[in-house]
Coordinates of C-alpha atoms in Angstrom, one line a residue:
X14 CA 108.9 123.2 95.7
X15 CA 112.8 123.7 95.1
X16 CA 113.4 124.3 98.1
X17 CA 111.2 126.6 100.0
X18 CA 109.3 126.0 103.0
X19 CA 111.9 123.4 104.5
X20 CA 114.0 123.9 107.5
X21 CA 117.5 122.3 108.6
X22 CA 117.1 120.1 111.3
X23 CA 119.7 118.8 114.0
X24 CA 122.7 116.5 112.0
X25 CA 122.2 118.8 108.6
X26 CA 118.8 116.9 107.3
X27 CA 116.5 119.1 105.9
X28 CA 113.4 119.2 107.4
X29 CA 110.2 120.2 105.1
X30 CA 107.8 122.4 106.4
X31 CA 105.0 121.2 103.4
X32 CA 104.2 119.2 101.1
X33 CA 106.8 119.0 98.8
X34 CA 107.9 117.4 95.1
X35 CA 110.8 117.1 96.0
X36 CA 113.9 119.6 97.6
X37 CA 116.6 119.9 94.5
X38 CA 119.6 121.9 96.9
X39 CA 119.8 117.6 98.3
X40 CA 121.8 117.3 95.5
X41 CA 124.4 119.8 95.6
X42 CA 125.7 117.4 98.4
X43 CA 127.5 114.4 98.6
X44 CA 124.6 111.1 100.0
X45 CA 127.0 110.7 103.0
X46 CA 126.2 114.1 104.3
X47 CA 123.6 114.8 105.5
X48 CA 122.6 117.5 104.3
X49 CA 122.1 115.6 101.1
X50 CA 119.4 113.8 102.7
X51 CA 115.6 115.5 103.4
X52 CA 112.5 114.3 105.2
X53 CA 109.1 114.8 103.8
X54 CA 106.2 116.1 105.2
X55 CA 103.8 113.5 103.4
X56 CA 100.3 113.9 103.4
X57 CA 97.8 111.9 104.0
X58 CA 96.6 109.7 101.1
X59 CA 101.1 109.5 100.9
X60 CA 100.5 107.7 104.8
X61 CA 97.6 106.0 103.2
X62 CA 99.4 104.4 100.4
X63 CA 102.2 103.2 102.5
X64 CA 100.2 101.6 104.8
X65 CA 98.4 99.8 102.6
X66 CA 101.8 98.1 100.9
X67 CA 103.0 97.5 104.9
X68 CA 100.0 95.1 104.9
X69 CA 100.6 93.3 101.8
X70 CA 104.2 93.1 103.1
X71 CA 103.1 91.0 105.5
X72 CA 101.3 88.6 103.1
X73 CA 103.8 87.9 101.4
X74 CA 105.9 85.3 103.4
X75 CA 102.5 83.1 104.1
X76 CA 102.7 82.7 99.9
X77 CA 105.0 79.7 100.4
X78 CA 104.1 79.6 104.4
X79 CA 100.9 78.0 103.6
X80 CA 100.1 75.6 101.2
X81 CA 96.5 75.7 99.6
X82 CA 96.5 74.0 96.5
X83 CA 98.7 73.0 92.6
X84 CA 98.7 75.8 90.1
X85 CA 99.3 74.9 86.4
X86 CA 103.8 75.2 85.8
X87 CA 102.5 78.2 83.0
X88 CA 100.5 80.0 84.8
X89 CA 103.4 80.1 87.8
X90 CA 105.9 81.1 85.2
X91 CA 104.1 83.6 83.8
X92 CA 102.7 85.2 87.5
X93 CA 106.3 84.5 88.9
X94 CA 108.2 86.4 85.7
X95 CA 105.7 89.6 86.3
X96 CA 106.3 89.6 89.7
X97 CA 110.3 89.6 88.9
X98 CA 109.7 92.1 86.6
X99 CA 107.7 94.6 89.3
X100 CA 111.2 93.4 91.9
X101 CA 113.3 94.7 89.1
X102 CA 112.0 97.9 88.3
X103 CA 112.2 98.9 92.2
X104 CA 115.7 98.8 91.6
X105 CA 115.8 101.7 89.8
X106 CA 113.4 102.7 92.5
X107 CA 116.5 102.9 95.0
X108 CA 119.0 104.2 92.9
X109 CA 116.7 106.8 92.6
X110 CA 116.2 107.3 96.4
X111 CA 119.1 106.6 96.6
X112 CA 121.4 109.5 94.0
X113 CA 118.2 111.3 92.8
X114 CA 114.9 111.9 95.0
X115 CA 117.0 112.0 98.7
X116 CA 113.7 111.6 101.0
X117 CA 114.5 109.8 104.2
X118 CA 110.8 108.2 104.2
X119 CA 110.6 106.9 100.6
X120 CA 113.7 105.5 100.5
X121 CA 113.4 103.6 104.0
X122 CA 110.5 102.0 102.4
X123 CA 111.5 101.7 99.0
X124 CA 113.9 98.6 100.7
X125 CA 110.8 96.4 102.1
X126 CA 109.0 97.1 99.2
X127 CA 111.5 95.0 96.2
X128 CA 113.0 92.0 99.4
X129 CA 108.9 91.5 99.8
X130 CA 108.8 91.0 96.7
X131 CA 111.4 88.5 95.9
X132 CA 109.7 87.2 98.8
X133 CA 106.3 86.7 96.6
X134 CA 108.4 85.8 93.4
X135 CA 110.9 82.6 95.0
X136 CA 107.3 80.4 96.1
X137 CA 106.1 80.9 92.3
X138 CA 109.4 79.4 90.8
X139 CA 109.8 76.9 92.9
X140 CA 106.3 76.1 92.1
X141 CA 107.0 76.4 88.7
X142 CA 110.0 74.2 88.6
X143 CA 108.3 71.9 90.7
X144 CA 110.6 72.2 93.9
X145 CA 107.2 73.1 95.7
X146 CA 103.6 71.4 95.0
X147 CA 101.8 75.2 95.1
X148 CA 101.7 78.7 96.6
X149 CA 98.8 80.2 98.8
X150 CA 96.3 81.4 96.5
X151 CA 94.8 83.7 99.6
X152 CA 98.1 85.7 100.6
X153 CA 99.4 85.8 96.6
X154 CA 95.8 87.7 96.0
X155 CA 95.7 89.7 99.4
X156 CA 99.4 90.5 98.8
X157 CA 98.3 91.5 94.8
X158 CA 95.4 93.5 95.8
X159 CA 97.1 95.7 98.7
X160 CA 99.5 96.5 96.4
X161 CA 97.1 97.3 93.3
X162 CA 95.4 99.6 96.3
X163 CA 98.1 101.5 97.4
X164 CA 98.8 102.3 93.6
X165 CA 95.9 103.3 92.9
X166 CA 95.7 105.7 96.1
X167 CA 99.2 106.7 94.6
X168 CA 98.2 107.6 91.0
X169 CA 94.9 109.8 93.6
X170 CA 97.5 111.2 95.1
X171 CA 99.7 112.4 92.0
X172 CA 96.5 113.2 90.8
X173 CA 94.9 115.0 94.1
X174 CA 98.9 117.0 94.8
X175 CA 99.7 117.9 91.8
X176 CA 102.9 115.6 92.1
X177 CA 105.9 116.5 89.9
X178 CA 109.7 115.6 89.7
X179 CA 111.8 118.4 87.3
X180 CA 113.9 115.6 86.2
X181 CA 111.7 112.9 85.2
X182 CA 107.9 113.6 82.9
X183 CA 105.0 113.6 84.6
X184 CA 104.1 111.6 82.3
X185 CA 106.3 109.1 83.0
X186 CA 105.6 108.8 87.2
X187 CA 102.2 108.3 85.9
X188 CA 103.3 105.3 84.0
X189 CA 105.4 104.1 86.0
X190 CA 103.0 103.4 88.7
X191 CA 100.7 102.4 86.2
X192 CA 102.8 99.5 85.4
X193 CA 103.0 99.0 89.1
X194 CA 98.9 97.8 89.3
X195 CA 98.7 96.9 85.6
X196 CA 101.0 93.9 87.1
X197 CA 98.6 92.6 90.1
X198 CA 96.0 93.0 88.0
X199 CA 97.8 90.8 85.5
X200 CA 98.6 87.7 88.3
X201 CA 95.3 88.7 89.5
X202 CA 94.0 87.7 86.3
X203 CA 96.1 84.7 86.0
X204 CA 95.0 83.6 89.3
X205 CA 91.5 83.3 89.1
X206 CA 91.4 82.7 84.8
X207 CA 94.0 81.1 84.2
X208 CA 96.8 81.8 80.9
X209 CA 93.1 80.9 79.0
X210 CA 90.2 84.4 78.4
X211 CA 87.6 83.4 80.3
X212 CA 84.3 81.7 78.4
X213 CA 81.2 82.5 78.4
X214 CA 78.6 81.1 79.0
X215 CA 76.2 81.3 76.5
X216 CA 79.4 81.7 74.2
X217 CA 79.8 77.8 75.6
X218 CA 76.7 76.6 75.4
X219 CA 76.9 77.5 71.7
X220 CA 80.0 76.0 70.9
X221 CA 78.3 72.0 72.3

């Protein structure tokens, strides 16, 4: 895990010959040096997560571009706040990929992931502020559902491959990914039910 199973490729970047949780020798070098980076041999579940999230990115621009109907401003603000929180965490992930993890594929992947979270958050803020009539419910739900599916696959990936990074506690990794999954669930819940709890039919009858 610390360095076995990797060989230097052209230019000094290390190529993993099997999946590894990390490649610690890369940290000995500057981020500007080729030797400071490596390419992992990601397994199927890792690529499955990637493709699900790429599909989600394709939905993000249409959250703003295709109007369906108006929404509750308070609910839109709450959804936007959750999406911005996700984007903030992804900003920290960029720092991790550059200065700690140093794996080429994941370092490339995190940038569009951050950008498309802002692309999704911006029309929600605009709608909440009255600058836009509404957002596309279909594309918002599709974005969150695909991102949620990707993070559930990621948790399965953690379990199957016992993924671990020496400088980060395993529980922290699980907790971070679970927090993203929870965030998408919150956005979907607000989109379907609003900010109030759903009322059961039998409870509504009793109140009447």
